[in-house]
XYZ file of C-alpha atoms in Angstrom:
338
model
C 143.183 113.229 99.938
C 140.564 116.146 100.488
C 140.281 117.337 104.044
C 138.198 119.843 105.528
C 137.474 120.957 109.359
C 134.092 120.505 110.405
C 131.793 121.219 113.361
C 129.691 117.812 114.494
C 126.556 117.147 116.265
C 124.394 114.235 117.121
C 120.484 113.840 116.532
C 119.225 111.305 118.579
C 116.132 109.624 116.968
C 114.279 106.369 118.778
C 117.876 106.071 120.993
C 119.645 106.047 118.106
C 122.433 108.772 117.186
C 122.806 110.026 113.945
C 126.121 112.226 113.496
C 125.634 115.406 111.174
C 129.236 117.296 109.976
C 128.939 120.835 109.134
C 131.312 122.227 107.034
C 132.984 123.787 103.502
C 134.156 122.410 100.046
C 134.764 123.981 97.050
C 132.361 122.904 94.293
C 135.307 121.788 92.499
C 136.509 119.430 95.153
C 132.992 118.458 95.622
C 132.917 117.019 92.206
C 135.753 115.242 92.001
C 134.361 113.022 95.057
C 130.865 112.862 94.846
C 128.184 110.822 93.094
C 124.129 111.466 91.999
C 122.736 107.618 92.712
C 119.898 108.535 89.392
C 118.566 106.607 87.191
C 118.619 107.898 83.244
C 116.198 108.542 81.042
C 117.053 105.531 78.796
C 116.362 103.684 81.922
C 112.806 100.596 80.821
C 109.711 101.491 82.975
C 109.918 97.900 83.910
C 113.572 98.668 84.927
C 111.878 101.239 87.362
C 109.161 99.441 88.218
C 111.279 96.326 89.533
C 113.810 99.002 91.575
C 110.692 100.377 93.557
C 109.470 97.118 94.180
C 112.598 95.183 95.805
C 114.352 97.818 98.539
C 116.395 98.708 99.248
C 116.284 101.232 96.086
C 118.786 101.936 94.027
C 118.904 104.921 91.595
C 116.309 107.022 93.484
C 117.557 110.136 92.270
C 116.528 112.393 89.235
C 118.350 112.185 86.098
C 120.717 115.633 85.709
C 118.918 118.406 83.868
C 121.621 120.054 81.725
C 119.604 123.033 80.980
C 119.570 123.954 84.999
C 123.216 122.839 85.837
C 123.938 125.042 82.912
C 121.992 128.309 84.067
C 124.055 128.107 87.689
C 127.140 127.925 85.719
C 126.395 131.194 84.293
C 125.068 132.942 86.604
C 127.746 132.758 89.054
C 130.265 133.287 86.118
C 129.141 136.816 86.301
C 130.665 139.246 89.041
C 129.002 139.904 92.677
C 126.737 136.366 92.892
C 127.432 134.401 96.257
C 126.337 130.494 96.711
C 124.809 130.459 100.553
C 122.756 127.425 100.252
C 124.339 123.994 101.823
C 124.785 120.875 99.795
C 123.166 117.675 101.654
C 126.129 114.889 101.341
C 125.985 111.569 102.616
C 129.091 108.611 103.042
C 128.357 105.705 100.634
C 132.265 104.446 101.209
C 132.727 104.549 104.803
C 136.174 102.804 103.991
C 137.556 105.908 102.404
C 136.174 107.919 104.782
C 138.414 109.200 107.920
C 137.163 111.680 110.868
C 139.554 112.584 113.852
C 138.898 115.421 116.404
C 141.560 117.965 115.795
C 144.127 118.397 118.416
C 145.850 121.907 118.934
C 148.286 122.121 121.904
C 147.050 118.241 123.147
C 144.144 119.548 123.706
C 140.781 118.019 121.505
C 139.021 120.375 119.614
C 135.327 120.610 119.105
C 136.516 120.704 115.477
C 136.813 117.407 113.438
C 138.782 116.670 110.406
C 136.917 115.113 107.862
C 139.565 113.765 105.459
C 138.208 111.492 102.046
C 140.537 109.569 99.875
C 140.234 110.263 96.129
C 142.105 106.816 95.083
C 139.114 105.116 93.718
C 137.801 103.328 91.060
C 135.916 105.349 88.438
C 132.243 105.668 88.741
C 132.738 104.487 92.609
C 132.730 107.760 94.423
C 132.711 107.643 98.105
C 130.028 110.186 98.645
C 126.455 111.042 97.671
C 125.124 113.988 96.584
C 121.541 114.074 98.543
C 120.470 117.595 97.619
C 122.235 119.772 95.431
C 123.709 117.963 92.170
C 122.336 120.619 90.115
C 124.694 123.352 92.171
C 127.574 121.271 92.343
C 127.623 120.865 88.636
C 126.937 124.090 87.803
C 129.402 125.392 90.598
C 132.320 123.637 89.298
C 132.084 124.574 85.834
C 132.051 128.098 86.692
C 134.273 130.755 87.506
C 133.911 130.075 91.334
C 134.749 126.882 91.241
C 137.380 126.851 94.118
C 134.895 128.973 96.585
C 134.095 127.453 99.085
C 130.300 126.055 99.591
C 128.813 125.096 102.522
C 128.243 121.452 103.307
C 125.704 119.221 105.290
C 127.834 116.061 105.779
C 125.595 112.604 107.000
C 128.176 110.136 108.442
C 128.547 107.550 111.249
C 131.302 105.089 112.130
C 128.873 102.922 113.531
C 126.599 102.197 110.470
C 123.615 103.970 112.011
C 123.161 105.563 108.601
C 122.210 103.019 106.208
C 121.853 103.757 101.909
C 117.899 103.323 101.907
C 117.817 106.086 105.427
C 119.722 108.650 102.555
C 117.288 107.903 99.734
C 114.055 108.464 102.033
C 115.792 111.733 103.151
C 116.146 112.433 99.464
C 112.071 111.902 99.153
C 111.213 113.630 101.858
C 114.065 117.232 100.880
C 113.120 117.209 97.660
C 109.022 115.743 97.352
C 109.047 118.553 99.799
C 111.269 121.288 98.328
C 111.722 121.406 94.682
C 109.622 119.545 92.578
C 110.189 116.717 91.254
C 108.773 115.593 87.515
C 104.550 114.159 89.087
C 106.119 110.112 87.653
C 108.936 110.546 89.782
C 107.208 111.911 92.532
C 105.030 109.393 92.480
C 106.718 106.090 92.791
C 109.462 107.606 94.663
C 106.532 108.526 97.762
C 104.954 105.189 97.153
C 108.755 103.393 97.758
C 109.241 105.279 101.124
C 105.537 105.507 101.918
C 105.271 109.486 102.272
C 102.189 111.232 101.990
C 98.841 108.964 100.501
C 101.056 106.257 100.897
C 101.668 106.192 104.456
C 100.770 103.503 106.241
C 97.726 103.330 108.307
C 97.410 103.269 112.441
C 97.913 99.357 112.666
C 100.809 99.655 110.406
C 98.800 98.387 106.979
C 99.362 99.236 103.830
C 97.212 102.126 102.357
C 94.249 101.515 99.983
C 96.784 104.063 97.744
C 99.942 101.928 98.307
C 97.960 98.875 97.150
C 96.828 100.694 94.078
C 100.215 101.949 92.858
C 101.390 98.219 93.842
C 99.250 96.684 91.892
C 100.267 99.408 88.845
C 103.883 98.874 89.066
C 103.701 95.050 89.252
C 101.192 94.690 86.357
C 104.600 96.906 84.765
C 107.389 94.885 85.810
C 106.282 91.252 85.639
C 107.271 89.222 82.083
C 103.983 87.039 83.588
C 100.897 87.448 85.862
C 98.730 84.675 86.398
C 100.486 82.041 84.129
C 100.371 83.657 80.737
C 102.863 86.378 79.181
C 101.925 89.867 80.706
C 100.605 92.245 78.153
C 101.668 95.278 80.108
C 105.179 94.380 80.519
C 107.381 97.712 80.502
C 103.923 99.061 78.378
C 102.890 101.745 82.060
C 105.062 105.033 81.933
C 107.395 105.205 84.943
C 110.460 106.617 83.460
C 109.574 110.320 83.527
C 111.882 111.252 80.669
C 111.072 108.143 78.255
C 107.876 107.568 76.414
C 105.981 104.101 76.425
C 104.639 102.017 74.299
C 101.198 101.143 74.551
C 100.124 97.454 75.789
C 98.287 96.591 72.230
C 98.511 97.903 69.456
C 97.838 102.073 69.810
C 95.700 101.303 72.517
C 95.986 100.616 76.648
C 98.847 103.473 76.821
C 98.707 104.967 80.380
C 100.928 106.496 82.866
C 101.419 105.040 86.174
C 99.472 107.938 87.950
C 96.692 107.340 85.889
C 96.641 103.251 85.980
C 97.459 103.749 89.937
C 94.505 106.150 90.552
C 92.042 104.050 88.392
C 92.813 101.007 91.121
C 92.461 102.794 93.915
C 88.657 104.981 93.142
C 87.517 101.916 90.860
C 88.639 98.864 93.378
C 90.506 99.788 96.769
C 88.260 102.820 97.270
C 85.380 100.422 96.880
C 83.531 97.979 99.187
C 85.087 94.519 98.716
C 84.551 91.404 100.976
C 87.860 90.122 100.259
C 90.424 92.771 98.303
C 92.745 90.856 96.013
C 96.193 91.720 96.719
C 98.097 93.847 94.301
C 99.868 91.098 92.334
C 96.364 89.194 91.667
C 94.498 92.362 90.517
C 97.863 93.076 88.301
C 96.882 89.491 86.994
C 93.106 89.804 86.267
C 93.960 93.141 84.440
C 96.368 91.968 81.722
C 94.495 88.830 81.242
C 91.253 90.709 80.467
C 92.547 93.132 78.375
C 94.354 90.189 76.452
C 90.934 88.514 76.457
C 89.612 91.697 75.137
C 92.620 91.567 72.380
C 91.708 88.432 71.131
C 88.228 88.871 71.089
C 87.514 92.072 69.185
C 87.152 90.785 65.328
C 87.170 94.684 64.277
C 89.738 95.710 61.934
C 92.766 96.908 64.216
C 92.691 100.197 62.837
C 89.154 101.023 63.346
C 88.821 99.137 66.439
C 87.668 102.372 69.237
C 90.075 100.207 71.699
C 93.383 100.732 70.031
C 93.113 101.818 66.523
C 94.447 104.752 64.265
C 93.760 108.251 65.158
C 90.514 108.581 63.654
C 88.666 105.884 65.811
C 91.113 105.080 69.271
C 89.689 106.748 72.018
C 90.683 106.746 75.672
C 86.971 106.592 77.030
C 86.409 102.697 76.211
C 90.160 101.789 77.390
C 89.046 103.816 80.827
C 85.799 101.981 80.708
C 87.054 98.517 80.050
C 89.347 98.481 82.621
C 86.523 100.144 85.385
C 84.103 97.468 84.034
C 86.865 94.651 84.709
C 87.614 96.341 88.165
C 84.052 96.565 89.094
C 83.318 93.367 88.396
C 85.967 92.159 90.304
C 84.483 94.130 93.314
C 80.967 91.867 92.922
C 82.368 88.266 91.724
C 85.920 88.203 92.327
C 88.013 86.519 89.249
C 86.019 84.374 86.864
C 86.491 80.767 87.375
C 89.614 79.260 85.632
C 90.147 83.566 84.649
C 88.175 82.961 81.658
C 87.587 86.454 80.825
């Protein structure tokens, strides 16, 4: 059992109070019970795609970088360098989890104890590390790795805190703080609506939400519109993990770019009737497999998706602005014969 004293206040938000623990672990401690909810960079962009598109999400974190975990560890190896800066925990196990006010002389103390069990299965730590993996790593494979650090502690018997309230704290500290890679930025805003992707002042969903809807749909779906989906796991949402592109060398696009192509070349425009994300997701992978099938061109000199020497982006861009703009006028073609 590892138990530390703590100092506790409550933020009341909308009626509702939300318990904060301030207090100190060593990094070494903090390792043995904590865990980084991340996804890896093995991880499928479909994989991705389908986590930020059923909450609540799961593995909303970023994948460790060894090279910075690595750099704390030596740096405070070497003499006279102090670690100020809190680590932002949260309880994922409330079950081994116990807080008491400490009692000195029967009288209660403004001080808790915050005591959590370390008999667990592996991989099933009972906290989360919301801000600060990177430290804690680094921290505990260093020479200080029994000084203390300072600790933000979320936790409330009463289930006021729920998993997808830590991961939108997580967007908001670090989309906010340090940067995260511009993918994971991305779809992790778009998942808890932050910035572009807020929604609007009857509560509906952003002409950017729709457009990075659409994108990671048109990603995760095996089929859109009744026939095999030629973008399957083919957009880039694993920041760490190339892609491969939807046919052939051609139609290989991040999902900033496919996102931001919706929104100026369809949701930006002036449409009667907007289709909803998961029908434009359809009406672009069946034209571009309409396109696929159509070109006679030898598939190496084809401008679409051929070799180096005649691929270019420009027609990919254009095809898919001439299927969105058409779209805009007509809606889909009858029976989606593209």
């Amino acid at each position: 059992m590892i138990s530390m004293q703590t100092l506790r206040s409550v933020v009341t938000v909308d009626d509702t109070p939300y318990p904060l623990y301030v207090g100190f672990l060593s990094a070494a401690e903090l390792a043995r019970i904590t865990d980084v909810p991340s996804f890896s960079d093995e991880e499928g962009h479909a994989d991705i795609a389908r986590n930020v598109l059923n909450p609540p999400l799961k593995d909303w974190q970023r994948p460790l970088i060894d090279d910075r975990w690595k750099a704390i560890r030596d740096r405070f190896s070497k003499p006279r360098e102090l670690m100020p800066n809190p680590i932002l925990l949260a309880v994922d196990k409330p079950e081994c989890v116990h807080v008491n006010p400490l009692v000195l002389h029967e009288q209660q103390t403004p001080v808790f104890v915050f005591e959590v069990e370390e008999d667990f299965e592996a991989g099933d730590r009972p906290l989360w590390i919301l801000d600060g993996q990177h430290r804690v790593m680094g921290m505990s494979a260093s020479s200080q790795a029994d000084n203390p650090i300072p600790i933000v502690l979320l936790h409330d018997s009463n289930a006021n805190y729920s998993p997808e309230q830590f991961a939108r704290i997580f967007a908001e500290v670090t989309t906010q703080a340090t940067a995260l890679s511009p993918l994971h930025n991305e779809w992790l805003s778009y998942a808890f609506r932050l910035s572009e992707y807020e929604p609007g002042a009857e509560n509906e969903d952003s002409e950017a939400w729709k457009a990075m809807d659409a994108t990671a749909r048109l990603c995760e779906a095996t089929y859109l519109g009744g026939i095999s989906n030629i973008f399957h796991d083919s957009i880039q949402f694993n920041p760490g993990r190339d892609v491969q592109p939807a046919v052939f060398n051609g139609f290989k696009f991040t999902a900033i770019e496919l996102k931001d192509l919706f929104l100026r070349s369809y949701y930006k425009q002036r449409v009667s009737a907007p289709l909803e994300p998961e029908d434009l997701a359809a009406q672009i992978s069946i034209s571009v497999r309409a396109l696929r099938d159509s070109v006679t061109t030898d598939s190496s000199k084809c401008v679409f998706w051929g070799d180096s020497q005649h691929i270019s982006i420009l027609p990919q861009y254009a095809f898919l602005e001439g299927v969105c703009a058409y779209l805009c006028k007509h809606g889909p073609p009858p029976n989606n014969n593209w």
